[in-house]
Amino acid sequence: MSLKRFFRRSHWDDERARELEAHLAIEADENIARGMSPREARDAARRKLGNTTRIREDIYQMNTITIVDAAWRDLRYGARLLRLNPGFAVIAILSLALGVGANTAIFQLLDAVRLRTLPVMNPHGLMEIRIAEAPNGRTGQFSGRRPNLTNPLWERIRDRQQVFSSAMAWSGAPFNLTAGGEARYAQGLWVSGDFFATLGVPALAGRVLATTDDQRGCAAPPAVISYGFWQREFAGSPGAIGRNLMLNGHSYEIVGVTPPAFFGVEVGKAYDVAIPLCAEPLSRGERSGLDKSDVWFLAAFGRLKPGWSAERASAQLASISGPMFQETVPARYRAEDATNYRNFRLGAFDASTGVSTLRRNYESPLWLLLATTGVVLLIACANLANLMLARATAREREVAVRLAIGASRGRVVRQLLAESLLIAAIGAASGALLAQWLSRFLVDFLTSANAPIFVQLALDWRIFAFTSLLAVATCLVFGLMPALRVTGTAPGAAMKAGSRGASDSRERFGLRRALVVTQVALSLVLLVGALLFVRSLRNLMTVDAGFLQDGLLVVNLDLRKAGIPPARRTAFYDEITSRLSALPAVSAGAQAFIVPVSGSGWNNNIVVNGVRQPDNVNFNSVSGDYFRTMGTPILNGRSFSAQDTPASEKVAVVTDGFARKYFPNQNPIGQVFQIEEGPGQPRPSIHIVGVVKDTKYTDLREPFRPLAFFATSQETEPDAGLQVVLRSTAPVSTITAEVSAAVASFSPAIITQFQTMESQVRDSLLRERLMATLSGFFGGLAALIATIGLYGVMSYMVARRRNEIGIRMALGAGRGDVVRMVMREAALLLAAGVAAGLAIAVLAARTASSLLFGLHPGDPSTLAMAAVGLGAVAMLASYLPALRAARLEPTEALREE
Amino acid sequence: MLQGTLDLLILKTLALGPAHGHTIAYAIERQSEDVLAVEHGSLYPALHRIEDRGWISSFWGTSENNRRARYYRLTPEGRKQLTEQTNRWDEIVRAVNRILRPA
């Protein structure tokens, strides 16, 4: 059998028809010659040749690849059915597209954040080097997004390790591109000389950095830029190489561009500029961490030697760790910290997928969302199965006829499946398209001005496989069940039953009931989840932070280039602060070393009455107007004032919680404590002069912790950076304009950065907002689909029971009785679904407990709200069919039989 | 008719020259002195099958009494098949005879 004939089989069939026709004609001619009448002759010829259609069919069969032919015909049949029922087709495809689209979008994000390997040479050989055993944590200063190591440690690893074929270290930090005025930041990287060589990333143009570029004390180090930055800042011009780039006030020559696919080693961030690690002092000046063994700011990667396992590498690293830590114990460490430090051991950890804060924060929410969208899809499938079941039942007689005249059950099931397959395929394809848009939306959602997120959302085989799998699975779920069901009836029974009413056994309704109960149960689970997340977010947004969040602007001033000598800074800062506070749009202003909910913090142990207190206490350093500006009430005593100077006795304002914890049942005013400084450092006594209300510190989610404020006016030599909080009701743009003008009048070299407290709070609640928004959307969607499902089943049931209802009414049942009967049926289904749903919800909510705030996972009021809400909507949806049943005219319903 | 012999008889008939289906059917009947009746219904599927194997080819021609008819003709491959299958037929007949009429 040739393929050519297969595709031209209808042409061949025509040929055969003509050939057989010719045969008949010749035979008839001969019969006439033998003396028959033309009519007789033709009939005789026909008799002799037999059934020509049968012959043609035999030959057609020989030309056919049966399976392909049948499948093609089934698909066309399915398409015809869908065209005949556009309403059904649209609902089916739309609900599938939403389900598949949501699943694919979330999976795409998970794939990008969690599953994909780094776009570097042989990513599976990359290991991260960090401290494996840190029983008591590290102390010191931490900066950057991955503060794993200090530079003294890294230099020893670099020089002594025999484990990796090469190793490198890096630290991410924003690099300011402007020389003055409002800051504009690039995502910067300090990298050790072997960074690009270890990763195996070549230059697209120019060259990448090499070991020779990273020599301690480098004065004119080069810079390598990313492809994205090259396009954005230089429009991809080859002339960019050789140009100078201002970074944090120092000029760097651009020597190369990396390939488009390389975004760095941190998933979720795209680097813009990489400069050698030796250039770190050029940016940080006196605060450089290169020679400090308690400044943690580096992360290190190594490439495994061929044949080495991760375990072997870890063991080897641990074995050479001892002397490294021994030699680098920070001088200011207390004895017990030093002992801890000496016991640290290094280890090697898989880094083939890079490292990521995004991953840490969003991996479990994303898995949870994937589960949610999976359930939505399941509900949509159950709904479709119900619809298909109704359609299949309507076609029961047709199917029975097919079975009776000899179609095999498999053949009929295949035909019915073809329609589902078509819906599933179109739904999945539309879903995949929808997903592209949805995943973009998700990334935009997670991106804030201060923390741009970069995620590569390329389509890869995993996503393709995932979506196809979804399509096949959904098709089987909603298509196979009805198909098996409808072909399972004996043809005789189906034909005999014929008219409606009698044929609907309870058993047949059973499956549809089970489907609806499942839908109700699952959607209740999602609703409970959605409510938990929405209420968590609400709790967080309305939580009493101890200060008024609205109308606060944080101004960050970088004065490193302003040339103010350290001794004059305090006075200068006071002057700026009072000038800014006096601006027309500003009602109050104060200095603050730490702004609440910004994520930064400062803490230490304190000593009360000579006893070291076990838990860390949070600190802040503020000016006198801070509490008035923030709207934090002073409960007792006073705030700081002009009388608190470096020369006067050290004072502090503490929170209520601090006072109650360390000075219970005493008047805290006048009490004294000390900060536990390292050996050799002075420990001045600090006198409490005021008590304020408890306030949140780094995060809204944490409970109130003891907090002590110190006076900025008592500092002798502050840093070259100033942070001012301003309270104002004016629009943000008005204040920023006024502030910028005022700051520029002091010095054009001051770099300013603005942030409203509102956006800071919003950014800190991103994850909660994401969960609340998406789970709310999916929960609503699920409830809607389940309600439609219940409505469909009740309508169907009423339609099939017209007869019975007619008889009941003819026998004297009132309309109210009929409504009650139908509603009782609906309530039963609903109650079963709600009961099952509540049980599942209580179990499922536990997995989300870490993402909740101020709420127990099994919160009874949330459970009740979800159940009552869903119940009310669902009962309303059942009321319509019930009403329709009650409006039946008994005579009409009976006559229809 | 014996299974498989129809193909052989068609090939043999066509060895004498091109012919259309009707002729082939009657030629076989005549040659066998009306012992073998060809069922016309199975003739055409057989022709199709043999053509599919490439042993015969077909073309449209005009019949003796001026009707358009589809003619079949033996291909070189068909001729080879005819020889081979005739030999095999002889073998089978001899073998069957040896069993039926032992010497």
mmCIF file of C-alpha atoms in Angstrom, chain A residues 478-759:
data_model
loop_
_atom_site.group_PDB
_atom_site.id
_atom_site.type_symbol
_atom_site.label_atom_id
_atom_site.label_comp_id
_atom_site.label_asym_id
_atom_site.label_seq_id
_atom_site.Cartn_x
_atom_site.Cartn_y
_atom_site.Cartn_z
ATOM 1 C CA PHE A 478 -13.374 14.952 31.302
ATOM 2 C CA GLY A 479 -13.707 12.904 28.135
ATOM 3 C CA LEU A 480 -13.091 9.290 29.013
ATOM 4 C CA MET A 481 -15.475 9.040 31.910
ATOM 5 C CA PRO A 482 -18.613 10.127 30.029
ATOM 6 C CA ALA A 483 -17.582 8.108 26.969
ATOM 7 C CA LEU A 484 -17.176 4.909 28.961
ATOM 8 C CA ARG A 485 -20.399 5.594 30.770
ATOM 9 C CA VAL A 486 -22.588 6.131 27.756
ATOM 10 C CA THR A 487 -21.207 3.155 25.851
ATOM 11 C CA GLY A 488 -21.573 0.974 28.920
ATOM 12 C CA THR A 489 -25.359 0.717 28.646
ATOM 13 C CA ALA A 490 -26.668 -2.312 26.761
ATOM 14 C CA PRO A 491 -27.976 -0.995 23.424
ATOM 15 C CA GLY A 492 -31.280 -2.775 23.857
ATOM 16 C CA ALA A 493 -31.973 -1.138 27.186
ATOM 17 C CA ALA A 494 -31.052 2.306 25.905
ATOM 18 C CA MET A 495 -33.266 1.950 22.825
ATOM 19 C CA LYS A 496 -36.180 0.585 24.804
ATOM 20 C CA ALA A 497 -35.965 3.206 27.504
ATOM 21 C CA GLY A 498 -36.055 5.854 24.823
ATOM 22 C CA SER A 499 -38.212 8.484 26.359
ATOM 23 C CA ARG A 500 -36.805 10.447 29.228
ATOM 24 C CA GLY A 501 -37.693 10.048 32.829
ATOM 25 C CA ALA A 502 -37.737 6.346 33.220
ATOM 26 C CA SER A 503 -34.176 5.740 32.067
ATOM 27 C CA ASP A 504 -32.547 7.903 34.679
ATOM 28 C CA SER A 505 -31.679 5.508 37.365
ATOM 29 C CA ARG A 506 -30.346 6.940 40.593
ATOM 30 C CA GLU A 507 -27.083 5.274 39.740
ATOM 31 C CA ARG A 508 -26.665 7.440 36.650
ATOM 32 C CA PHE A 509 -27.263 10.596 38.652
ATOM 33 C CA GLY A 510 -24.743 9.269 41.126
ATOM 34 C CA LEU A 511 -21.718 10.098 39.020
ATOM 35 C CA ARG A 512 -22.943 13.600 38.294
ATOM 36 C CA ARG A 513 -23.662 14.114 41.966
ATOM 37 C CA ALA A 514 -20.210 12.892 42.911
ATOM 38 C CA LEU A 515 -18.675 15.315 40.415
ATOM 39 C CA VAL A 516 -20.598 18.268 41.849
ATOM 40 C CA VAL A 517 -19.751 17.328 45.419
ATOM 41 C CA THR A 518 -16.083 17.168 44.418
ATOM 42 C CA GLN A 519 -16.306 20.560 42.771
ATOM 43 C CA VAL A 520 -17.939 22.144 45.794
ATOM 44 C CA ALA A 521 -15.413 20.551 48.134
ATOM 45 C CA LEU A 522 -12.376 21.628 46.119
ATOM 46 C CA SER A 523 -13.619 25.140 45.519
ATOM 47 C CA LEU A 524 -14.319 25.520 49.214
ATOM 48 C CA VAL A 525 -10.694 24.561 49.905
ATOM 49 C CA LEU A 526 -9.511 27.259 47.517
ATOM 50 C CA LEU A 527 -11.926 29.787 48.977
ATOM 51 C CA VAL A 528 -10.700 29.089 52.482
ATOM 52 C CA GLY A 529 -7.130 29.514 51.244
ATOM 53 C CA ALA A 530 -7.993 32.741 49.495
ATOM 54 C CA LEU A 531 -9.732 34.133 52.551
ATOM 55 C CA LEU A 532 -6.802 33.189 54.772
ATOM 56 C CA PHE A 533 -4.373 35.029 52.514
ATOM 57 C CA VAL A 534 -6.620 38.045 52.044
ATOM 58 C CA ARG A 535 -7.216 38.327 55.769
ATOM 59 C CA SER A 536 -3.478 37.901 56.460
ATOM 60 C CA LEU A 537 -2.737 40.759 54.137
ATOM 61 C CA ARG A 538 -5.447 42.842 55.750
ATOM 62 C CA ASN A 539 -4.045 42.039 59.181
ATOM 63 C CA LEU A 540 -0.615 43.134 58.025
ATOM 64 C CA MET A 541 -1.889 46.302 56.401
ATOM 65 C CA THR A 542 -3.909 47.343 59.392
ATOM 66 C CA VAL A 543 -1.461 46.123 62.020
ATOM 67 C CA ASP A 544 -0.507 48.760 64.572
ATOM 68 C CA ALA A 545 3.106 49.407 63.614
ATOM 69 C CA GLY A 546 3.572 51.929 66.382
ATOM 70 C CA PHE A 547 3.843 54.769 63.876
ATOM 71 C CA LEU A 548 1.587 56.356 61.241
ATOM 72 C CA GLN A 549 2.535 54.918 57.861
ATOM 73 C CA ASP A 550 0.764 57.422 55.605
ATOM 74 C CA GLY A 551 2.421 60.636 54.526
ATOM 75 C CA LEU A 552 5.973 59.669 55.448
ATOM 76 C CA LEU A 553 8.832 60.297 53.031
ATOM 77 C CA VAL A 554 12.295 58.870 53.614
ATOM 78 C CA VAL A 555 15.144 60.957 52.170
ATOM 79 C CA ASN A 556 18.522 59.299 51.877
ATOM 80 C CA LEU A 557 21.480 61.654 51.467
ATOM 81 C CA ASP A 558 24.883 60.446 50.319
ATOM 82 C CA LEU A 559 27.416 63.106 51.378
ATOM 83 C CA ARG A 560 30.638 61.248 50.586
ATOM 84 C CA LYS A 561 31.440 63.625 47.737
ATOM 85 C CA ALA A 562 30.267 66.734 49.579
ATOM 86 C CA GLY A 563 33.564 67.079 51.416
ATOM 87 C CA ILE A 564 32.207 67.719 54.909
ATOM 88 C CA PRO A 565 34.902 66.950 57.526
ATOM 89 C CA PRO A 566 33.703 64.368 60.100
ATOM 90 C CA ALA A 567 33.882 66.813 62.988
ATOM 91 C CA ARG A 568 31.474 69.224 61.305
ATOM 92 C CA ARG A 569 28.967 66.600 60.219
ATOM 93 C CA THR A 570 26.678 66.636 63.260
ATOM 94 C CA ALA A 571 26.101 70.348 62.958
ATOM 95 C CA PHE A 572 25.726 70.135 59.197
ATOM 96 C CA TYR A 573 23.178 67.309 59.469
ATOM 97 C CA ASP A 574 21.161 69.281 62.027
ATOM 98 C CA GLU A 575 21.137 72.227 59.673
ATOM 99 C CA ILE A 576 19.922 70.198 56.699
ATOM 100 C CA THR A 577 17.303 68.476 58.823
ATOM 101 C CA SER A 578 15.892 71.699 60.177
ATOM 102 C CA ARG A 579 15.903 73.244 56.691
ATOM 103 C CA LEU A 580 14.002 70.272 55.260
ATOM 104 C CA SER A 581 11.591 70.207 58.206
ATOM 105 C CA ALA A 582 10.812 73.867 57.600
ATOM 106 C CA LEU A 583 9.855 73.358 53.946
ATOM 107 C CA PRO A 584 6.306 74.563 53.176
ATOM 108 C CA ALA A 585 5.053 71.082 52.272
ATOM 109 C CA VAL A 586 6.568 69.434 55.345
ATOM 110 C CA SER A 587 4.947 69.390 58.770
ATOM 111 C CA ALA A 588 7.691 67.579 60.680
ATOM 112 C CA GLY A 589 11.090 66.029 60.037
ATOM 113 C CA ALA A 590 13.792 64.137 61.887
ATOM 114 C CA GLN A 591 16.982 62.159 61.400
ATOM 115 C CA ALA A 592 16.822 58.395 61.641
ATOM 116 C CA PHE A 593 19.720 55.974 61.329
ATOM 117 C CA ILE A 594 17.300 53.090 60.708
ATOM 118 C CA VAL A 595 13.915 53.510 59.061
ATOM 119 C CA PRO A 596 11.365 50.943 60.246
ATOM 120 C CA VAL A 597 10.274 48.147 57.854
ATOM 121 C CA SER A 598 13.188 48.922 55.531
ATOM 122 C CA GLY A 599 14.747 45.571 56.342
ATOM 123 C CA SER A 600 17.880 47.046 57.884
ATOM 124 C CA GLY A 601 18.693 46.682 61.530
ATOM 125 C CA TRP A 602 21.258 47.201 64.278
ATOM 126 C CA ASN A 603 21.346 45.180 67.422
ATOM 127 C CA ASN A 604 23.477 43.988 70.285
ATOM 128 C CA ASN A 605 23.268 42.585 73.793
ATOM 129 C CA ILE A 606 22.799 44.918 76.740
ATOM 130 C CA VAL A 607 24.007 44.783 80.310
ATOM 131 C CA VAL A 608 21.552 45.671 83.077
ATOM 132 C CA ASN A 609 22.888 46.019 86.665
ATOM 133 C CA GLY A 610 26.069 44.277 85.543
ATOM 134 C CA VAL A 611 24.195 41.271 84.145
ATOM 135 C CA ARG A 612 24.452 40.488 80.432
ATOM 136 C CA GLN A 613 20.961 39.968 79.017
ATOM 137 C CA PRO A 614 20.650 36.920 76.767
ATOM 138 C CA ASP A 615 18.531 38.259 73.897
ATOM 139 C CA ASN A 616 19.631 40.888 71.397
ATOM 140 C CA VAL A 617 18.060 44.330 71.691
ATOM 141 C CA ASN A 618 17.316 46.437 68.615
ATOM 142 C CA PHE A 619 18.765 49.942 68.433
ATOM 143 C CA ASN A 620 18.130 53.088 66.468
ATOM 144 C CA SER A 621 19.674 56.509 66.465
ATOM 145 C CA VAL A 622 17.291 59.419 65.931
ATOM 146 C CA SER A 623 16.953 63.133 66.421
ATOM 147 C CA GLY A 624 14.567 64.739 68.900
ATOM 148 C CA ASP A 625 11.632 65.246 66.529
ATOM 149 C CA TYR A 626 11.619 61.603 65.390
ATOM 150 C CA PHE A 627 8.697 60.492 67.542
ATOM 151 C CA ARG A 628 6.592 63.513 66.597
ATOM 152 C CA THR A 629 7.393 62.925 62.902
ATOM 153 C CA MET A 630 6.610 59.221 63.006
ATOM 154 C CA GLY A 631 3.503 59.711 65.114
ATOM 155 C CA THR A 632 4.799 57.448 67.882
ATOM 156 C CA PRO A 633 3.308 58.568 71.212
ATOM 157 C CA ILE A 634 5.663 59.270 74.111
ATOM 158 C CA LEU A 635 4.195 57.414 77.089
ATOM 159 C CA ASN A 636 6.490 58.682 79.779
ATOM 160 C CA GLY A 637 9.395 61.112 80.161
ATOM 161 C CA ARG A 638 10.814 63.131 77.299
ATOM 162 C CA SER A 639 12.361 62.892 73.836
ATOM 163 C CA PHE A 640 15.882 64.050 72.994
ATOM 164 C CA SER A 641 16.618 67.762 73.032
ATOM 165 C CA ALA A 642 19.405 70.259 72.513
ATOM 166 C CA GLN A 643 20.694 69.553 76.010
ATOM 167 C CA ASP A 644 21.793 66.046 74.899
ATOM 168 C CA THR A 645 25.271 66.609 73.467
ATOM 169 C CA PRO A 646 28.341 64.403 73.056
ATOM 170 C CA ALA A 647 29.574 65.876 76.316
ATOM 171 C CA SER A 648 26.456 65.274 78.392
ATOM 172 C CA GLU A 649 25.567 61.914 79.943
ATOM 173 C CA LYS A 650 24.399 59.259 77.424
ATOM 174 C CA VAL A 651 20.630 59.037 77.184
ATOM 175 C CA ALA A 652 18.122 56.715 75.562
ATOM 176 C CA VAL A 653 14.436 56.558 74.853
ATOM 177 C CA VAL A 654 13.110 52.985 75.073
ATOM 178 C CA THR A 655 9.916 51.273 74.019
ATOM 179 C CA ASP A 656 7.280 50.140 76.431
ATOM 180 C CA GLY A 657 8.258 46.516 75.796
ATOM 181 C CA PHE A 658 11.890 47.277 76.604
ATOM 182 C CA ALA A 659 10.926 48.946 79.875
ATOM 183 C CA ARG A 660 8.612 46.136 80.926
ATOM 184 C CA LYS A 661 11.117 43.419 80.045
ATOM 185 C CA TYR A 662 14.221 44.835 81.712
ATOM 186 C CA PHE A 663 12.714 47.018 84.436
ATOM 187 C CA PRO A 664 9.485 45.287 85.407
ATOM 188 C CA ASN A 665 7.371 47.031 88.036
ATOM 189 C CA GLN A 666 9.798 49.949 88.276
ATOM 190 C CA ASN A 667 9.737 53.437 86.926
ATOM 191 C CA PRO A 668 11.985 53.079 83.870
ATOM 192 C CA ILE A 669 12.850 56.786 83.793
ATOM 193 C CA GLY A 670 16.327 57.249 85.227
ATOM 194 C CA GLN A 671 17.245 53.571 84.978
ATOM 195 C CA VAL A 672 20.628 52.684 83.504
ATOM 196 C CA PHE A 673 21.923 50.053 81.063
ATOM 197 C CA GLN A 674 25.032 49.459 78.960
ATOM 198 C CA ILE A 675 25.680 48.126 75.488
ATOM 199 C CA GLU A 676 27.917 45.080 75.564
ATOM 200 C CA GLU A 677 30.888 46.350 73.546
ATOM 201 C CA GLY A 678 33.888 44.182 72.680
ATOM 202 C CA PRO A 679 36.903 43.858 74.977
ATOM 203 C CA GLY A 680 38.814 47.087 75.383
ATOM 204 C CA GLN A 681 35.904 49.256 74.241
ATOM 205 C CA PRO A 682 34.350 51.701 76.701
ATOM 206 C CA ARG A 683 30.895 50.802 78.000
ATOM 207 C CA PRO A 684 29.249 54.087 78.963
ATOM 208 C CA SER A 685 26.153 53.978 81.151
ATOM 209 C CA ILE A 686 23.018 54.959 79.293
ATOM 210 C CA HIS A 687 20.213 56.685 81.182
ATOM 211 C CA ILE A 688 16.627 56.180 80.131
ATOM 212 C CA VAL A 689 14.862 59.530 79.747
ATOM 213 C CA GLY A 690 11.674 58.523 77.970
ATOM 214 C CA VAL A 691 9.371 55.623 77.113
ATOM 215 C CA VAL A 692 7.489 55.398 73.793
ATOM 216 C CA LYS A 693 4.894 53.057 72.445
ATOM 217 C CA ASP A 694 6.157 49.758 70.983
ATOM 218 C CA THR A 695 6.970 50.019 67.267
ATOM 219 C CA LYS A 696 7.826 47.542 64.505
ATOM 220 C CA TYR A 697 11.473 47.399 63.534
ATOM 221 C CA THR A 698 12.706 45.515 60.448
ATOM 222 C CA ASP A 699 9.493 43.846 59.408
ATOM 223 C CA LEU A 700 5.751 44.254 59.936
ATOM 224 C CA ARG A 701 5.386 40.507 60.425
ATOM 225 C CA GLU A 702 7.563 40.239 63.501
ATOM 226 C CA PRO A 703 6.248 40.767 67.030
ATOM 227 C CA PHE A 704 7.280 43.887 68.935
ATOM 228 C CA ARG A 705 10.779 43.468 70.275
ATOM 229 C CA PRO A 706 12.597 45.607 72.871
ATOM 230 C CA LEU A 707 14.005 48.671 71.126
ATOM 231 C CA ALA A 708 16.196 51.489 72.385
ATOM 232 C CA PHE A 709 16.680 54.857 70.670
ATOM 233 C CA PHE A 710 19.839 56.909 71.046
ATOM 234 C CA ALA A 711 20.285 60.591 70.252
ATOM 235 C CA THR A 712 22.031 61.524 66.989
ATOM 236 C CA SER A 713 23.032 64.724 68.733
ATOM 237 C CA GLN A 714 25.305 62.700 71.038
ATOM 238 C CA GLU A 715 27.283 61.115 68.201
ATOM 239 C CA THR A 716 30.767 62.534 67.723
ATOM 240 C CA GLU A 717 31.749 61.511 64.222
ATOM 241 C CA PRO A 718 28.787 60.227 62.193
ATOM 242 C CA ASP A 719 29.032 58.515 58.793
ATOM 243 C CA ALA A 720 28.970 60.438 55.515
ATOM 244 C CA GLY A 721 25.361 59.433 55.049
ATOM 245 C CA LEU A 722 22.187 60.951 56.460
ATOM 246 C CA GLN A 723 18.649 59.678 56.512
ATOM 247 C CA VAL A 724 15.776 62.062 57.140
ATOM 248 C CA VAL A 725 12.112 61.172 57.580
ATOM 249 C CA LEU A 726 9.599 63.860 56.648
ATOM 250 C CA ARG A 727 5.895 64.004 57.386
ATOM 251 C CA SER A 728 3.721 65.721 54.840
ATOM 252 C CA THR A 729 0.285 65.565 53.307
ATOM 253 C CA ALA A 730 1.420 67.126 50.025
ATOM 254 C CA PRO A 731 1.823 65.020 46.856
ATOM 255 C CA VAL A 732 5.123 63.129 46.725
ATOM 256 C CA SER A 733 6.328 64.993 43.620
ATOM 257 C CA THR A 734 5.874 68.374 45.367
ATOM 258 C CA ILE A 735 7.929 67.366 48.385
ATOM 259 C CA THR A 736 10.680 65.672 46.368
ATOM 260 C CA ALA A 737 11.018 68.805 44.239
ATOM 261 C CA GLU A 738 11.243 71.024 47.323
ATOM 262 C CA VAL A 739 13.691 68.682 49.035
ATOM 263 C CA SER A 740 15.895 68.350 45.934
ATOM 264 C CA ALA A 741 16.107 72.132 45.586
ATOM 265 C CA ALA A 742 16.904 72.597 49.267
ATOM 266 C CA VAL A 743 19.596 69.893 49.246
ATOM 267 C CA ALA A 744 21.203 71.282 46.091
ATOM 268 C CA SER A 745 21.506 74.661 47.775
ATOM 269 C CA PHE A 746 23.785 73.031 50.356
ATOM 270 C CA SER A 747 25.936 71.177 47.834
ATOM 271 C CA PRO A 748 25.334 69.865 44.310
ATOM 272 C CA ALA A 749 27.547 66.881 45.100
ATOM 273 C CA ILE A 750 25.025 65.419 47.556
ATOM 274 C CA ILE A 751 23.247 62.397 46.106
ATOM 275 C CA THR A 752 19.645 62.001 47.209
ATOM 276 C CA GLN A 753 17.274 59.096 47.086
ATOM 277 C CA PHE A 754 13.570 59.155 47.951
ATOM 278 C CA GLN A 755 11.263 56.455 49.220
ATOM 279 C CA THR A 756 7.793 56.779 50.636
ATOM 280 C CA MET A 757 7.000 54.744 53.713
ATOM 281 C CA GLU A 758 3.863 53.638 51.928
ATOM 282 C CA SER A 759 5.763 52.046 49.036
#
